[in-house]
Tab-separated table of C-alpha atoms in Angstrom:
chain	number	residue	atom	x	y	z
A	1488	MET	CA	-14.644	-8.601	10.887
A	1489	THR	CA	-11.743	-8.043	8.465
A	1490	ARG	CA	-10.678	-4.415	8.351
A	1491	GLN	CA	-10.352	-2.813	4.947
A	1492	PRO	CA	-6.773	-2.296	3.726
A	1493	THR	CA	-5.159	1.062	3.206
A	1494	ALA	CA	-4.432	2.280	-0.317
A	1495	ALA	CA	-0.794	1.139	-0.038
A	1496	GLN	CA	-1.843	-2.291	1.237
A	1497	ARG	CA	-4.392	-2.596	-1.558
A	1498	ARG	CA	-1.617	-2.050	-4.094
A	1499	VAL	CA	0.337	-4.926	-2.543
A	1500	ILE	CA	-2.767	-7.130	-2.708
A	1501	GLU	CA	-3.479	-6.223	-6.335
A	1502	ALA	CA	0.129	-7.093	-7.258
A	1503	ALA	CA	-0.190	-10.607	-5.794
A	1504	ASP	CA	0.412	-13.606	-8.047
A	1505	PRO	CA	-2.976	-14.221	-9.726
A	1506	VAL	CA	-2.694	-17.998	-9.328
A	1507	THR	CA	-0.930	-18.626	-6.006
A	1508	GLY	CA	-1.722	-15.372	-4.221
A	1509	ARG	CA	1.942	-14.965	-3.292
A	1510	LEU	CA	2.715	-11.455	-2.055
A	1511	ARG	CA	5.701	-9.166	-2.386
A	1512	GLY	CA	6.211	-6.180	-0.131
A	1513	THR	CA	8.090	-4.846	2.847
A	1514	GLU	CA	8.064	-6.763	6.114
A	1515	ALA	CA	5.886	-4.042	7.644
A	1516	GLN	CA	3.344	-4.197	4.803
A	1517	LEU	CA	3.136	-7.988	4.907
A	1518	ALA	CA	2.847	-8.060	8.703
A	1519	ALA	CA	0.010	-5.503	8.552
A	1520	LEU	CA	-1.861	-7.650	6.018
A	1521	VAL	CA	-1.444	-10.684	8.280
A	1522	GLN	CA	-2.791	-8.681	11.206
A	1523	ARG	CA	-5.835	-7.696	9.155
A	1524	GLY	CA	-6.507	-11.320	8.217
A	1525	LEU	CA	-5.769	-10.693	4.535
A	1526	ALA	CA	-2.541	-12.683	4.323
A	1527	PHE	CA	-0.714	-15.505	6.086
A	1528	ARG	CA	2.957	-16.389	6.476
A	1529	HIS	CA	3.849	-19.869	5.267
A	1530	PRO	CA	5.347	-21.913	8.127
A	1531	ARG	CA	8.054	-23.432	5.947
A	1532	PRO	CA	11.119	-21.640	4.557
A	1533	PRO	CA	11.380	-19.279	2.787
A	1534	HIS	CA	8.291	-18.205	4.786
A	1535	ASP	CA	6.618	-16.405	1.902
A	1536	HIS	CA	3.339	-14.568	2.423
A	1537	PHE	CA	0.120	-15.482	0.610
A	1538	LEU	CA	-3.370	-14.055	0.391
A	1539	THR	CA	-6.051	-15.557	2.604
A	1540	PRO	CA	-9.548	-16.126	1.140
A	1541	ALA	CA	-10.486	-12.669	2.481
A	1542	GLY	CA	-7.472	-11.184	0.693
A	1543	HIS	CA	-8.455	-12.900	-2.550
A	1544	ARG	CA	-11.976	-11.456	-2.272
A	1545	ILE	CA	-10.583	-7.940	-1.924
A	1546	ARG	CA	-8.240	-8.506	-4.876
A	1547	GLU	CA	-11.122	-9.670	-7.067
A	1548	ALA	CA	-13.557	-6.961	-5.955
A	1549	GLU	CA	-14.308	-3.946	-8.097
A	1550	PRO	CA	-12.138	-0.941	-7.165
A	1551	GLU	CA	-13.868	1.685	-5.063
A	1552	PRO	CA	-15.037	4.725	-7.029
A	1553	PRO	CA	-13.099	7.933	-6.361
A	1554	ALA	CA	-14.545	10.188	-3.688
A	1555	PRO	CA	-16.621	13.099	-4.998
A	1556	GLU	CA	-15.053	16.528	-4.837
A	1557	PRO	CA	-16.566	19.835	-3.750
A	1558	ARG	CA	-17.925	21.774	-6.708
A	1559	SER	CA	-18.949	25.324	-7.365
A	1560	ALA	CA	-22.251	26.221	-9.000
A	1561	ASP	CA	-20.873	25.784	-12.526
A	1562	GLY	CA	-19.357	22.397	-11.648
A	1563	VAL	CA	-15.720	23.480	-12.003
A	1564	PHE	CA	-13.624	24.657	-9.063
A	1565	ALA	CA	-9.958	24.920	-8.160
A	1566	ALA	CA	-8.887	26.067	-4.707
A	1567	ARG	CA	-6.083	28.642	-4.716
A	1568	VAL	CA	-3.193	27.604	-2.491
A	1569	GLY	CA	-1.416	30.931	-3.086
A	1570	GLY	CA	1.408	31.895	-5.392
A	1571	GLU	CA	-0.273	30.879	-8.657
A	1572	GLU	CA	0.929	32.843	-11.662
A	1573	ASP	CA	-2.606	33.368	-12.912
A	1574	SER	CA	-4.020	34.609	-9.579
A	1575	PRO	CA	-6.086	37.764	-10.238
A	1576	GLN	CA	-5.200	41.054	-8.626
A	1577	ALA	CA	-7.175	42.032	-5.551
A	1578	GLY	CA	-10.687	43.028	-6.562
A	1579	ALA	CA	-10.505	41.484	-10.041
A	1580	GLY	CA	-13.548	39.307	-10.474
A	1581	GLY	CA	-13.938	39.434	-6.695
A	1582	ALA	CA	-17.710	39.026	-6.396
A	1583	ALA	CA	-17.923	36.165	-8.899
A	1584	ARG	CA	-14.978	34.366	-7.336
A	1585	LEU	CA	-16.441	34.793	-3.839
A	1586	ARG	CA	-19.721	33.211	-4.965
A	1587	GLU	CA	-17.793	30.357	-6.554
A	1588	VAL	CA	-15.708	29.785	-3.433
A	1589	ARG	CA	-18.681	29.903	-1.090
A	1590	GLY	CA	-20.565	27.462	-3.292
A	1591	ALA	CA	-17.604	25.075	-3.196
A	1592	TRP	CA	-17.406	25.446	0.592
A	1593	GLN	CA	-21.083	24.534	0.931
A	1594	GLY	CA	-20.412	21.548	-1.323
A	1595	LEU	CA	-17.574	20.510	0.971
A	1596	LEU	CA	-19.820	20.738	4.037
A	1597	GLU	CA	-22.325	18.521	2.241
A	1598	LEU	CA	-19.508	16.091	1.418
A	1599	ARG	CA	-18.647	15.994	5.116
A	1600	ARG	CA	-22.266	15.297	5.980
A	1601	MET	CA	-22.444	12.427	3.487
A	1602	THR	CA	-19.121	10.776	4.303
A	1603	ASN	CA	-18.256	11.486	7.955
A	1604	PRO	CA	-19.488	9.032	10.626
A	1605	GLY	CA	-22.708	10.360	12.077
A	1606	GLY	CA	-22.957	12.963	9.332
A	1607	VAL	CA	-20.977	15.528	11.333
A	1608	THR	CA	-19.835	18.637	9.481
A	1609	ASP	CA	-17.563	20.165	12.126
A	1610	ARG	CA	-14.466	18.176	11.161
A	1611	PRO	CA	-12.747	17.356	7.866
A	1612	CYS	CA	-13.722	14.346	5.769
A	1613	GLY	CA	-11.703	11.820	3.796
A	1614	TRP	CA	-11.467	14.027	0.700
A	1615	GLU	CA	-9.854	16.776	2.754
A	1616	ARG	CA	-7.330	14.369	4.287
A	1617	ALA	CA	-6.371	13.244	0.782
A	1618	HIS	CA	-6.104	16.842	-0.537
A	1619	LEU	CA	-4.701	18.730	2.450
A	1620	ALA	CA	-3.435	21.866	0.711
A	1621	ARG	CA	-6.548	22.323	-1.426
A	1622	ALA	CA	-8.853	21.707	1.547
A	1623	ALA	CA	-7.062	24.187	3.800
A	1624	ALA	CA	-6.949	26.758	0.997
A	1625	LEU	CA	-10.685	26.400	0.381
A	1626	ALA	CA	-11.437	26.970	4.079
A	1627	LEU	CA	-9.266	30.086	4.095
A	1628	GLU	CA	-10.562	31.602	0.859
A	1629	ALA	CA	-14.183	30.867	1.763
A	1630	ALA	CA	-13.668	32.839	4.976
A	1631	GLY	CA	-12.433	35.850	3.015
A	1632	HIS	CA	-8.656	35.497	3.332
A	1633	PRO	CA	-6.902	36.480	0.081
A	1634	PRO	CA	-4.483	33.999	-1.523
A	1635	ALA	CA	-1.064	35.347	-2.444
A	1636	GLY	CA	-0.290	36.168	-6.032
A	1637	PRO	CA	3.132	35.522	-7.587
A	1638	ARG	CA	4.429	38.244	-5.254
A	1639	GLY	CA	3.166	40.029	-2.188
A	1640	ALA	CA	1.082	39.284	0.870
A	1641	GLY	CA	-1.664	36.708	1.111
A	1642	TYR	CA	-1.754	33.127	2.324
A	1643	ARG	CA	0.326	30.351	0.795
A	1644	VAL	CA	-0.541	26.762	1.746
A	1645	ARG	CA	2.297	24.290	1.368
A	1646	ALA	CA	2.833	20.583	2.027
A	1647	THR	CA	5.073	19.505	4.910
A	1648	PRO	CA	7.056	16.332	5.678
A	1649	GLN	CA	4.626	15.623	8.511
A	1650	PRO	CA	1.699	13.310	7.757
A	1651	GLU	CA	-1.673	15.071	7.538
A	1652	ALA	CA	-0.226	18.553	8.051
A	1653	VAL	CA	0.196	21.666	5.937
A	1654	ALA	CA	2.074	24.897	6.540
A	1655	VAL	CA	0.411	28.248	5.889
A	1656	TYR	CA	2.591	31.307	5.304
A	1657	ASP	CA	1.863	35.007	4.863
A	1658	GLU	CA	4.364	37.810	4.328
A	1659	ASP	CA	2.189	39.829	6.710
A	1660	THR	CA	2.884	37.785	9.831
A	1661	THR	CA	0.202	39.696	11.739
A	1662	ALA	CA	-2.321	37.818	9.594
A	1663	LEU	CA	-1.211	34.389	10.851
A	1664	ALA	CA	-3.388	34.465	13.966
A	1665	GLY	CA	-6.466	35.074	11.828
A	1666	LEU	CA	-5.522	32.256	9.445
A	1667	ALA	CA	-5.096	29.856	12.366
A	1668	ALA	CA	-8.433	30.899	13.880
A	1669	THR	CA	-10.220	30.340	10.560
A	1670	LEU	CA	-8.776	26.848	10.207
A	1671	GLU	CA	-9.742	26.025	13.800
A	1672	ARG	CA	-13.341	27.044	13.065
A	1673	ALA	CA	-13.235	24.880	9.926
A	1674	GLY	CA	-12.343	21.773	11.935
A	1675	TRP	CA	-8.546	21.871	11.817
A	1676	GLN	CA	-5.968	21.936	14.588
A	1677	ALA	CA	-3.746	24.954	13.998
A	1678	GLY	CA	-0.972	26.806	15.774
A	1679	GLU	CA	1.786	29.302	15.031
A	1680	TYR	CA	5.397	28.139	14.859
A	1681	THR	CA	8.825	29.471	13.836
A	1682	GLU	CA	11.137	27.670	11.433
A	1683	PRO	CA	14.373	27.147	13.388
A	1684	ARG	CA	16.719	27.881	10.462
A	1685	THR	CA	15.028	30.804	8.742
A	1686	ARG	CA	13.053	32.163	11.731
A	1687	VAL	CA	10.037	32.472	9.413
A	1688	ARG	CA	6.704	32.348	11.226
A	1689	TYR	CA	3.977	30.073	9.865
A	1690	VAL	CA	0.815	28.202	10.825
A	1691	LEU	CA	0.957	24.417	11.053
A	1692	ALA	CA	-2.484	22.860	10.540
A	1693	SER	CA	-3.877	19.330	10.443
A	1694	PRO	CA	-7.434	17.997	10.132
A	1695	ARG	CA	-9.064	17.325	13.502
A	1696	ARG	CA	-10.236	13.749	14.004
A	1697	ALA	CA	-12.562	14.251	16.988
């Protein structure tokens, strides 16, 4: 069975010559498509790569619809990663926001059930892996951790150079253990680390796969 291409590989396929199926891409991308049975390398120089019939079928297929996102009761929700200028002060609109966040968290659990193999809800789903900072922030806020405002304590979720990993900071470093524990319960792998240059403590978290 031909494995489905990644998003990057799909872009290479979609950019193929519409008539000949000739491909352009890096050696690694082209080799991966050959391995998946979606392309072949011509035996004669200049050894160009072309789509196989399976590759042509993927190119001609309708694009997959975007994955649904977790929603609150009113259908509109934005996770707070911390540091937003418009973040309310502690206690402002607290009860309404908490209901909204908890509703979005329940929606995310349902999304896990619908999209994870076996319907498991104890580990992150594809939407979370594609929106790491928002997913981690939702797990934290739904558990009652306050996001940071423009200044002051509270969590701040930030992207990292590592694939599938986010960093979580808090000016109150005593709160980091609780943030890590919350993410662990939400299906993430999390641990405390120290930045070698600045000596700032933070939590590094990534979605658990099994």
